[in-house]
Each structure stands twice: as structure tokens, then as C-alpha cells.
CSV table of C-alpha atoms in Angstrom, one decimal:
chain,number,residue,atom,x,y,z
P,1,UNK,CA,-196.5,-61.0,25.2
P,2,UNK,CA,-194.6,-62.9,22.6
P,3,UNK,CA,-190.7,-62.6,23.2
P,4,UNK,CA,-190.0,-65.0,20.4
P,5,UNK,CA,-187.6,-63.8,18.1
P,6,UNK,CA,-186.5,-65.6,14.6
P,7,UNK,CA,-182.7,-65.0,14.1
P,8,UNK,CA,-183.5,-63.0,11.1
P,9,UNK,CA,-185.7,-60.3,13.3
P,10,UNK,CA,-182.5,-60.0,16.0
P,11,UNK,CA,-180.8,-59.5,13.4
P,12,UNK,CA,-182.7,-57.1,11.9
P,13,UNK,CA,-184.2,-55.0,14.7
P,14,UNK,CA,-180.5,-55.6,16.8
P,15,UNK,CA,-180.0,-51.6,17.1
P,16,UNK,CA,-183.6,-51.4,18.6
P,17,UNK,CA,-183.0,-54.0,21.0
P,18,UNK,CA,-179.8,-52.8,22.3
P,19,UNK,CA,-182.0,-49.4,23.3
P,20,UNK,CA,-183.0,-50.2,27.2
P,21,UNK,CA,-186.4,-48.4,26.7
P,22,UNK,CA,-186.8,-50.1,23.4
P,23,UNK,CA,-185.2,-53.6,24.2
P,24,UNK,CA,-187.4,-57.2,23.1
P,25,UNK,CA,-190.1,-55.7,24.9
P,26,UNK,CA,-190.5,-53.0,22.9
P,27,UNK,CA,-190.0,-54.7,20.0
P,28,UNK,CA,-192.6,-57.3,20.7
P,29,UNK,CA,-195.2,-54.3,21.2
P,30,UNK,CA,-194.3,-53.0,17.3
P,31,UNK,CA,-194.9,-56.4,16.3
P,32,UNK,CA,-197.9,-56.5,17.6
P,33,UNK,CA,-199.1,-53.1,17.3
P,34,UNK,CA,-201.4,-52.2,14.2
P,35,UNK,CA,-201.1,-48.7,12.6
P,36,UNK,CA,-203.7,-47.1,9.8
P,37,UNK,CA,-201.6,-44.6,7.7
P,38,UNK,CA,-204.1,-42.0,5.7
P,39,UNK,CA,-202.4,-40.4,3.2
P,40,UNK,CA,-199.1,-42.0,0.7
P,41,UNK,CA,-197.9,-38.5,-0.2
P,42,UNK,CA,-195.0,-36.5,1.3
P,43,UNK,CA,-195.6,-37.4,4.6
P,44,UNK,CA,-196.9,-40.9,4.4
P,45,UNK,CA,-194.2,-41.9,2.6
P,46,UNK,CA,-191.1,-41.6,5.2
P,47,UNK,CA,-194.0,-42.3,7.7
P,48,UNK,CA,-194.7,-46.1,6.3
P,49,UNK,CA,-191.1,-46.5,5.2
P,50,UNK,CA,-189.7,-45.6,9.0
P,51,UNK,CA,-192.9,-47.8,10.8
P,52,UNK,CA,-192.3,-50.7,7.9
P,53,UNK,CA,-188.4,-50.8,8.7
P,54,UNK,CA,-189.0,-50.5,12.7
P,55,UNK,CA,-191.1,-54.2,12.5
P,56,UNK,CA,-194.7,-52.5,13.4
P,57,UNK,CA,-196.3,-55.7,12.0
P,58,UNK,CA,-199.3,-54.3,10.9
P,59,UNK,CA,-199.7,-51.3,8.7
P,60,UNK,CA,-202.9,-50.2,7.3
P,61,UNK,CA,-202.2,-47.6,4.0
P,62,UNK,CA,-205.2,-45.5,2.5
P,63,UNK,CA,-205.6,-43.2,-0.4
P,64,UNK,CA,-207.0,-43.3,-3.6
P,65,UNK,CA,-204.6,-41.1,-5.8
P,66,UNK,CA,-202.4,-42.1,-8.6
P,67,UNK,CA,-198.8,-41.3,-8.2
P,68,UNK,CA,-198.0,-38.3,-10.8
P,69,UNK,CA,-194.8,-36.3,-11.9
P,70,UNK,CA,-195.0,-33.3,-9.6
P,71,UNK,CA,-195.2,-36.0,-6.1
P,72,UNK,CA,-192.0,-37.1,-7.1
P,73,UNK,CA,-190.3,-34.1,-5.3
P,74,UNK,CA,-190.9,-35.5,-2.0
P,75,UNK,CA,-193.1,-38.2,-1.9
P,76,UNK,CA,-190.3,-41.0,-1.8
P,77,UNK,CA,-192.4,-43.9,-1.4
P,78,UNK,CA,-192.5,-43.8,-5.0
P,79,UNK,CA,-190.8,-43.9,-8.0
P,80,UNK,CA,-190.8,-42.4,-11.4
P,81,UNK,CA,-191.4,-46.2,-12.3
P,82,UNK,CA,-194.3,-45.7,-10.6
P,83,UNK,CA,-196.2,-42.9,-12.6
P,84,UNK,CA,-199.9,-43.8,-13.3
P,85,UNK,CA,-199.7,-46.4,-10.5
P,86,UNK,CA,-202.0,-46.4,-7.3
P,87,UNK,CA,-199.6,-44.7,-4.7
P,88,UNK,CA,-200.9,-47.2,-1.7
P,89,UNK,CA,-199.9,-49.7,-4.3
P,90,UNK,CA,-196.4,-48.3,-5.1
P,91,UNK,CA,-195.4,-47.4,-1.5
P,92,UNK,CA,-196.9,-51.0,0.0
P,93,UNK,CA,-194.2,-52.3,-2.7
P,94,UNK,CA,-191.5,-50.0,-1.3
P,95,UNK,CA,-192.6,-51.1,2.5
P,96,UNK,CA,-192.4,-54.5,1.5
P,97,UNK,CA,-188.9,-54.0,-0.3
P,98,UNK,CA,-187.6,-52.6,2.9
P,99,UNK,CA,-188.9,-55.5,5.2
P,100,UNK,CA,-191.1,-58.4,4.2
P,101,UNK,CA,-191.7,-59.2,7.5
P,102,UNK,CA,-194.8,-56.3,8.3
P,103,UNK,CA,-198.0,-56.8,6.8
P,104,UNK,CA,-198.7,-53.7,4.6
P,105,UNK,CA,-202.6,-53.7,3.8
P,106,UNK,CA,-203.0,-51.1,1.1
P,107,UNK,CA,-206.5,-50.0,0.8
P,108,UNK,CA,-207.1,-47.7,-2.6
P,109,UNK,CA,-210.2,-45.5,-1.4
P,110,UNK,CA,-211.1,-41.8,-0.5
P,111,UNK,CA,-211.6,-41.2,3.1
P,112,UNK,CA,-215.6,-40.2,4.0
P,113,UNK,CA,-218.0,-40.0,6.7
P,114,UNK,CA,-219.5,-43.3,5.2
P,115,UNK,CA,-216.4,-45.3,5.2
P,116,UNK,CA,-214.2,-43.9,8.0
P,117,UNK,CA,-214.7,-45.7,11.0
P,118,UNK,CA,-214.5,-48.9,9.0
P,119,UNK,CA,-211.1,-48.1,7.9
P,120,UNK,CA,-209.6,-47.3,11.2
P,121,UNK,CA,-211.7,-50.0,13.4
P,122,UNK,CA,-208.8,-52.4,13.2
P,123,UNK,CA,-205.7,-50.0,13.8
P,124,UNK,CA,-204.9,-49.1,17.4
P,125,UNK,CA,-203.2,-45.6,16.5
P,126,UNK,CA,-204.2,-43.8,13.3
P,127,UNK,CA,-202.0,-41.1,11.3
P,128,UNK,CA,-203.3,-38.2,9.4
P,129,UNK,CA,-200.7,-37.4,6.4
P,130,UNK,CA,-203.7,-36.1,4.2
P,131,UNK,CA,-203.7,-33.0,1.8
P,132,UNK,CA,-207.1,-31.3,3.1
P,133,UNK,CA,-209.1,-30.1,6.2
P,134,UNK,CA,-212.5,-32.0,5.4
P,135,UNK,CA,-210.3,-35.6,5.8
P,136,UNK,CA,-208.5,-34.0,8.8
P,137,UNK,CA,-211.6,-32.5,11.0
P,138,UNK,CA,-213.6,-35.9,9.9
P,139,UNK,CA,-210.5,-38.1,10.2
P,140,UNK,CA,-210.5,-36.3,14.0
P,141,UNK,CA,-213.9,-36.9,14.8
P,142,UNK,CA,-213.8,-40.4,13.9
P,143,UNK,CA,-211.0,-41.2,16.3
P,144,UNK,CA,-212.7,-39.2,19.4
P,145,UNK,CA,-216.1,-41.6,18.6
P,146,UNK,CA,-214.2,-44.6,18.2
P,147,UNK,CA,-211.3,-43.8,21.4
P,148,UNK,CA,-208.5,-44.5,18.8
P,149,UNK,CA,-204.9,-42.5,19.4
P,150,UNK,CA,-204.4,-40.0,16.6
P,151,UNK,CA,-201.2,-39.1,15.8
P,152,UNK,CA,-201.1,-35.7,12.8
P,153,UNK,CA,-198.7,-34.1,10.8
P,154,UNK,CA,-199.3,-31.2,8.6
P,155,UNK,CA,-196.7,-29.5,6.4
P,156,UNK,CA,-197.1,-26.0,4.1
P,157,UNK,CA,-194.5,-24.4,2.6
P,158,UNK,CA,-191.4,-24.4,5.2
P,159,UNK,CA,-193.6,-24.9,8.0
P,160,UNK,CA,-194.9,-28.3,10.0
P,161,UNK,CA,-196.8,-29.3,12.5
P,162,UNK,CA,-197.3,-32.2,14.6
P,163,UNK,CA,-200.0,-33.2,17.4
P,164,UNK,CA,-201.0,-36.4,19.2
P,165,UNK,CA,-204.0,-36.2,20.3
P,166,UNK,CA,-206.0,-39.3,22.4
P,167,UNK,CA,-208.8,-37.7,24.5
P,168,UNK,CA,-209.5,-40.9,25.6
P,169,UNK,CA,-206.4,-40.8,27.5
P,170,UNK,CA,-206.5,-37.6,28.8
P,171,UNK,CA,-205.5,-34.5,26.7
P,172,UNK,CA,-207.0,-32.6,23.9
P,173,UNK,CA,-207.9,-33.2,20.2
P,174,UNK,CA,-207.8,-31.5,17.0
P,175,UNK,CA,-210.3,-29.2,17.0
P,176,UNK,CA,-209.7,-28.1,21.0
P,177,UNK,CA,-207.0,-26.3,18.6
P,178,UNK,CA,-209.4,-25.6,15.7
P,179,UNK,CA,-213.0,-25.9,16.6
P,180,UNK,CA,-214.1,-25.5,12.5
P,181,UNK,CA,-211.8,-26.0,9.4
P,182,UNK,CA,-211.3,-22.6,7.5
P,183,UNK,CA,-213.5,-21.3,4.7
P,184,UNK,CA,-212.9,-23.3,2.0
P,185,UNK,CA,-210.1,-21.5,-0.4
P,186,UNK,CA,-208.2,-19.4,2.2
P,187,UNK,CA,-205.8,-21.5,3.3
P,188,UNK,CA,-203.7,-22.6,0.4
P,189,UNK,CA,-203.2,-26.3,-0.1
P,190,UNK,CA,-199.2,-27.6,-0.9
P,191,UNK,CA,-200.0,-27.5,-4.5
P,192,UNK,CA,-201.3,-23.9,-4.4
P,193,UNK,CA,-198.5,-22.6,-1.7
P,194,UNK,CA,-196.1,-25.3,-1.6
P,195,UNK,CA,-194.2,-26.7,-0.1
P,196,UNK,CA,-190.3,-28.1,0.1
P,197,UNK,CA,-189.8,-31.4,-0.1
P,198,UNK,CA,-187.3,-32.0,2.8
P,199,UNK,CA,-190.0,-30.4,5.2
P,200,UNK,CA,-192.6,-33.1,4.5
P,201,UNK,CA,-189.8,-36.2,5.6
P,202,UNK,CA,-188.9,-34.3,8.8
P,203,UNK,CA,-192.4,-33.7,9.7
P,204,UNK,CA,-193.3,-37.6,8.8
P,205,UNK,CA,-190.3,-39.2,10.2
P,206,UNK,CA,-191.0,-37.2,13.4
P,207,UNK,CA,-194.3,-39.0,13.0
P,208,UNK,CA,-193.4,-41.7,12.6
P,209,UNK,CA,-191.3,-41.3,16.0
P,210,UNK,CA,-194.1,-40.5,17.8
P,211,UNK,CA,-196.0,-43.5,16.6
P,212,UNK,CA,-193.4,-45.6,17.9
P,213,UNK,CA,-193.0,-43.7,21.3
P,214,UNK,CA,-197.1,-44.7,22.0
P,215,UNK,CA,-196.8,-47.7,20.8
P,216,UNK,CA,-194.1,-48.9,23.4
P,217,UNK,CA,-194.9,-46.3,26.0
P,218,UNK,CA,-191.8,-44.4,26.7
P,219,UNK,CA,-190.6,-41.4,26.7
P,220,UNK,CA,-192.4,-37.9,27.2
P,221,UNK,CA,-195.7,-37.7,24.7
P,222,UNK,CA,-196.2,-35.1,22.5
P,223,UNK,CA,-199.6,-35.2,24.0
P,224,UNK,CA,-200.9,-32.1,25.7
P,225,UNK,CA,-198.6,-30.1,23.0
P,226,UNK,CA,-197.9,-28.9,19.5
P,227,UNK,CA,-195.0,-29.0,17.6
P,228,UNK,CA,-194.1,-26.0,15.1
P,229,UNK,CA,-191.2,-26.0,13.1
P,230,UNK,CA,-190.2,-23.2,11.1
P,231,UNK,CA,-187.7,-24.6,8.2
P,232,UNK,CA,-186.1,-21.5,6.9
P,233,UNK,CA,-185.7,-20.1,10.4
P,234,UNK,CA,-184.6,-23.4,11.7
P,235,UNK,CA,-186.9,-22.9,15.1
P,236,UNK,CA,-188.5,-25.4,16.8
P,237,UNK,CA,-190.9,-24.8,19.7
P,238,UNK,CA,-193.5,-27.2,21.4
P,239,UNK,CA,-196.6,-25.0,22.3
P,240,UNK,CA,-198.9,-25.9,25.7
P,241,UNK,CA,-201.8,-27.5,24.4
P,242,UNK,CA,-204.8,-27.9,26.8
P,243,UNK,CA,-208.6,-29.4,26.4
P,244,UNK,CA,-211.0,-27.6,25.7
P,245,UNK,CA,-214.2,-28.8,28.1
P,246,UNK,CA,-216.7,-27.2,25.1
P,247,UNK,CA,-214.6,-28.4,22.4
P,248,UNK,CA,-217.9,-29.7,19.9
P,249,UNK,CA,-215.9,-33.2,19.5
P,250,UNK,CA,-214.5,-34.5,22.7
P,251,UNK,CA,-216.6,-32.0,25.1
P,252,UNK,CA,-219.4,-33.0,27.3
P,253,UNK,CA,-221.6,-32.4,24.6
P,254,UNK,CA,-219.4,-33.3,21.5
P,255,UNK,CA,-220.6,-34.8,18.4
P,256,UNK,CA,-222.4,-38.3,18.9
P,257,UNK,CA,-222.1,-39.2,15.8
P,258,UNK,CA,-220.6,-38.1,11.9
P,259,UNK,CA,-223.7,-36.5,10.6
P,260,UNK,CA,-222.1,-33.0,10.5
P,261,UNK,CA,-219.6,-34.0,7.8
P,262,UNK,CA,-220.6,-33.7,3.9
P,263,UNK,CA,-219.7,-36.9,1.7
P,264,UNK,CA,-216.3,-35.8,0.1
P,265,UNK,CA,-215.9,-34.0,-3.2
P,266,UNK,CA,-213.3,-35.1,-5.6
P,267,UNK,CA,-210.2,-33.1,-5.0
P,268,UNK,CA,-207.0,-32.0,-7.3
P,269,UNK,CA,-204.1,-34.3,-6.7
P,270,UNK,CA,-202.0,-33.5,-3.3
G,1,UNK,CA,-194.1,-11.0,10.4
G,2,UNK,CA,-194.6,-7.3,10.7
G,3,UNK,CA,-192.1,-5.7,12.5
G,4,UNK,CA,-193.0,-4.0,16.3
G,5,UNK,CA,-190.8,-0.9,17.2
G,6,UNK,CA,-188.2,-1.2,20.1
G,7,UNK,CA,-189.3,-0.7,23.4
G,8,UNK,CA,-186.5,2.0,23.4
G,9,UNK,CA,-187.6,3.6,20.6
G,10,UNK,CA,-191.1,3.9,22.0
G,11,UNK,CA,-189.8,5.1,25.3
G,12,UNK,CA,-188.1,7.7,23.5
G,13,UNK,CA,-191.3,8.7,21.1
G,14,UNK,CA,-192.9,9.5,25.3
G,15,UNK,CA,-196.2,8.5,23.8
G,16,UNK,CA,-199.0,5.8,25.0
G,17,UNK,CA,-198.0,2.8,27.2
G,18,UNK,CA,-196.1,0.1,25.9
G,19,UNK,CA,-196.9,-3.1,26.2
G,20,UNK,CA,-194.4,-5.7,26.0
G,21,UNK,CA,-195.2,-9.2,25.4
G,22,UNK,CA,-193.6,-12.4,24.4
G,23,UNK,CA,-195.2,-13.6,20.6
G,24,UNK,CA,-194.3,-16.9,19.8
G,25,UNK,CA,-191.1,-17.0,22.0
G,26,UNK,CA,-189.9,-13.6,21.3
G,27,UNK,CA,-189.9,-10.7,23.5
G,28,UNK,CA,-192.2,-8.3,21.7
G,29,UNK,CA,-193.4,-4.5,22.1
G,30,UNK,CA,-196.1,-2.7,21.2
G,31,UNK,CA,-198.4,0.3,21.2
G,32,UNK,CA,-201.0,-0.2,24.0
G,33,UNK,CA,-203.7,-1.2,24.9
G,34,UNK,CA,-204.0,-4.3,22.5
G,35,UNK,CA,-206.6,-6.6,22.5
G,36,UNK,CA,-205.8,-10.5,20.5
G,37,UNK,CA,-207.6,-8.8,17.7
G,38,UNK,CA,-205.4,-5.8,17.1
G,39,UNK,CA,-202.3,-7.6,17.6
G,40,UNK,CA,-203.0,-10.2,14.9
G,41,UNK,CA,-204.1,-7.1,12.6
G,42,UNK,CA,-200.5,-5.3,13.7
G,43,UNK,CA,-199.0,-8.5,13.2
G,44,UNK,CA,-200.8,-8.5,9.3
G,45,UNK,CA,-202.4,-11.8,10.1
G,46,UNK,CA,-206.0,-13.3,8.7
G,47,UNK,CA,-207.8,-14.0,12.0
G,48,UNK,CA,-209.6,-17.0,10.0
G,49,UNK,CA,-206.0,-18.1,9.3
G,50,UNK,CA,-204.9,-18.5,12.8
G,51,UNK,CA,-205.9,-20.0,16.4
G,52,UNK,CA,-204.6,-17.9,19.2
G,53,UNK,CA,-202.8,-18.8,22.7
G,54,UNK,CA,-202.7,-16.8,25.8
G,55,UNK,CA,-200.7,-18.1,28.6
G,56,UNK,CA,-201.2,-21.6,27.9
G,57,UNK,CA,-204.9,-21.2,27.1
G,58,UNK,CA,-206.9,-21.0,23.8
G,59,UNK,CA,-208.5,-18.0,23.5
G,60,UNK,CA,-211.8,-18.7,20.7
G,61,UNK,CA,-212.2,-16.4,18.0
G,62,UNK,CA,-215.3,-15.1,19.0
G,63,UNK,CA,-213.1,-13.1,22.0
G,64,UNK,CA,-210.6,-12.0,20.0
G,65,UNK,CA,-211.5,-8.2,20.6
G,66,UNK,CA,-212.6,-8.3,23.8
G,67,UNK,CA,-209.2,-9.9,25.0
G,68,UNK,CA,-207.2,-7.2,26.3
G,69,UNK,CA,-203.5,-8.3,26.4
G,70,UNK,CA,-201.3,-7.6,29.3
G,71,UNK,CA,-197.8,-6.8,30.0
G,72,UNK,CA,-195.9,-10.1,30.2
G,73,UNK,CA,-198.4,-12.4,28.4
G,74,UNK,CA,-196.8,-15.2,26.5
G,75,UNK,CA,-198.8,-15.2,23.1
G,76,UNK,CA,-198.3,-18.1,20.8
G,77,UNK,CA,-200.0,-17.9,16.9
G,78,UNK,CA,-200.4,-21.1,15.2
G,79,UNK,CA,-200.7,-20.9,11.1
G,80,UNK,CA,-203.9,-23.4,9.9
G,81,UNK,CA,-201.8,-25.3,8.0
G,82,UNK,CA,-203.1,-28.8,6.2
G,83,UNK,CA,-200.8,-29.6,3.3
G,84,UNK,CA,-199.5,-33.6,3.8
């Protein structure tokens, strides 16, 4: 492990490094860890800015909407400078702004089932801040095939959840909680429904705190659970979470490959 | 949330069991017996909407009427939710 520190990065990460379970050690593993962000809306955005400012040296950033008036509510990666501009483009800028010293690869595509495993081959832990449930369950799939940690947030209204969920490691994955996404139009997406802006930077900065936690290995994963928060109730409850042995992706006799996933239709913006 | 009468009240109304359960956290009771099916429909919820915990253990949809609740289960609903 590489324990050499530039004066600048001491500097920089010092309240890290006076944290015993964080310390150089810890550091040194967000320096080297690499993280694949999908999604720069209102959860990637305090998700990058929080892994950028923390020194995790690699950050992979996909999506292929333009930022537009109504993200400006709580998608602060970006600015009303911004409008028109690719968001991966206008939140790598923010990253980079906030520490130079990450690499922040922003990649301007829409996630399918003929480009996915691609985009998260070179990211140890991937993080799903997307707006819709065909990117999540394929998103899902893709890291049970490939054994890649994924850490996902999803936010509606005044509600969030968060999951981490590495089968490969033990534990269950996104559909052991939802085999099948819902019937397309019953669920109401945030710009249908909603959703308040504060809710989406909890929910990613909580991310964002779990990515760190795997990355250095401490603390008590989220793992084998499911956090709901209720916003206007203020209630916060981590649920059980257990694998399911006939789950149809990280079962005995789970999906081999993506073939069950349709090439992606072009959505409204998030 | 729909709204499940008192177990006091019920106790006074002398009419079929009650069943008290916890629902998300909270100490709940309700007109018995109740499979995960009725309770979502007491509860006014879409059953495609939700996935459904029972003492720590998914229960799938397809066994949502067939799974009779009992006194003291710990019930957990989680809202499908994919906004970002």
C-alpha cells in the first residue's frame, strides 16, 4: 500500500487522518479505490462532490442528459451556468473545482444491456443514482455477473432508500428485494410525483458514506439491510434484509447472462 | 396510511379476534384473521407497489393470500421507489 503523502494531501485529508478507523491507511485505500457513479442528478451530485472531496482517486461519472431548469432544485453539481450543458460534464467540473487531485472520468452515454458491463469493468464499487427501474434491475444484474459491490439510493417524494448489496460477499441483491421491476407507469418517477430536493442530498451523501465505509472496511455494513427514511415524519429504520436462495439473479440458478433486458428507450429528463 | 382501530376499542366492540401486530415499527391492531393480502388492502396499498417482510423474511407476492398473519409478527412494507 502506498503511504506516501504530498504535503498538500495531509493537508487536505488532515480531518480524515486524525479518525483512527480512517487514519493514512484509510486514506491510501480511497486513493486507490475506483468508484463508477451512474446517474449526475439529485443524488449523484452530493454523491461525486462528497467521494471527490474525500480523495477517492478514481471516479467513473455516467449519464447522458443535459442539465435543464427544473434539476436545478436539487441537483447541485450544477449550475444555472450550466443549462444546456452535458451534466457528467458540468458536475466532473464541479468535482474537479473541489479537488484536482481525483481523476473524474465523465462518460456522456445511456446505460444498456450492450454497454453496461463495459462501463463498470474498471470500478471496484458501483453506485446507482439513476431515475428509472430498467437501469436499476439491469444496473443490478450487471454487478451480480461481474461480482462488483453495488451500493443504491433511491429517493421519491419525501422518502429514500438505501441498500448495499455484494452477493459476492455474502448477502443479498436488489431483486432478493424485488424479484421484477413494476408495470411500467405505476410507480411515479420524481418528475411525475416528486420529490424535495433536500431528500435527494441526504439519501446521496449517505451514499456516499457507505462508499467510503467499503472501501476502507470499517464499521458495520449496510449490507444484509435496508435503509428507509421517511422525511416529513423524520423516522429512520434499517429493515433485515436476507438472500433469497431463488432470487432469478444471484440464486443457484440466476441469470447467466443479460439477455432478459430490452435495449433502453429514450426517457423524459430525470 | 389507513388508520387500524385501537385494540381497546375492538375489545370493547366484543367482536372477532384481534390481531395485533407490529407494521413498520409500530404496534398495530386489526380485525382477524389477516392474511399479507388483506392487510395491504386495509392498509390501502397497491400490492404491485410494495414488497412485503414477515419476521425478517420476504414473503413473494405470489403468497400474499395464503400468508396468514399472526399475533406478534413484525411486518415491514417497503414503497418501490426509483426516483434519483
Amino acid at each position: 500500500m502506498d503511504l506516501d503523502f504530498s504535503e498538500a494531501e495531509i493537508q487536505r485529508y488532515a480531518r480524515h487522518i486524525l479518525l483512527a478507523e480512517v487514519g493514512g491507511t484509510g486514506q491510501s485505500k480511497l486513493r486507490a479505490a475506483r468508484v463508477l457513479i451512474a446517474g449526475a442528478g439529485g443524488l449523484g451530485s452530493p454523491l461525486l462532490l462528497y467521494l471527490a472531496a474525500a480523495g477517492v482517486g478514481t471516479i467513473g461519472l455516467v449519464d447522458d442528459d443535459a442539465v435543464e431548469l427544473s434539476n436545478l432544485q436539487r441537483q447541485v453539481a450544477h449550475g444555472t451556468g450550466d443549462l444546456g450543458r452535458p451534466k457528467v460534464d458540468s458536475a466532473a467540473a464541479a468535482a474537479r473545482r473541489i479537488n484536482p487531485l481525483v481523476e473524474v472520468r465523465p462518460v456522456r452515454a445511456r446505460i444498456g444491456p450492450g454497454n453496461v458491463l463495459d462501463l463498470i469493468r474498471d470500478y471496484d464499487i458501483i453506485c446507482d443514482g439513476t431515475d428509472n427501474f430498467d437501469t436499476r434491475f439491469l444496473l443490478s444484474d450487471a454487478c451480480v455477473l461481474a461480482g462488483k459491490t453495488l451500493v443504491s439510493a433511491a429517493v421519491l417524494r419525501f422518502e429514500g432508500q438505501l441498500g448495499v448489496f455484494r452477493p459476492h460477499a455474502g448477502g443479498p441483491c436488489y431483486r432478493c428485494l424485488h424479484p421484477a421491476p413494476p408495470p411500467p407507469g405505476l410507480v411515479p418517477s420524481c418528475g411525475e410525483a416528486g420529490v424535495l430536493g433536500a431528500v435527494t442530498g441526504v439519501m446521496g451523501t449517505l451514499q456516499a458514506t457507505e462508499v467510503l465505509k467499503e472501501i476502507m472496511g470499517i464499521g458495520e455494513t449496510l449490507a444484509g439491510r435496508l435503509l428507509i427514511w421517511d422525511a416529513l415524519a423524520m423516522r429512520m429504520r434499517t429493515i433485515a434484509l436476507p438472500r433469497d436462495p431463488e432470487c432469478p439473479s444471484c440464486g443457484a440458478h440466476g441469470y447467466r447472462d443479460l439477455s432478459h433486458h430490452a435495449e433502453p428507450a429514450p426517457v423524459c429528463a430525470g | 396510511m389507513a388508520r387500524g382501530r385501537s385494540a381497546a376499542n375492538m375489545a370493547a366492540m366484543d367482536t372477532t379476534t384481534v390481531l395485533a401486530i407490529g407494521v413498520n415499527g409500530e404496534e398495530r391492531a386489526f380485525d382477524g384473521p389477516l392474511s399479507v393480502a388483506g392487510l395491504l388492502e386495509r392498509l390501502g396499498l397497491d400490492a404491485r407497489k410494495v414488497a412485503v417482510e414477515r419476521n425478517k423474511a420476504i414473503v413473494r407476492r405470489a403468497h400474499y393470500a395464503e400468508t396468514w398473519l399472526e399475533p406478534g409478527d413484525a411486518v415491514e412494507i417497503v414503497h418501490f421507489i426509483g426516483g434519483g
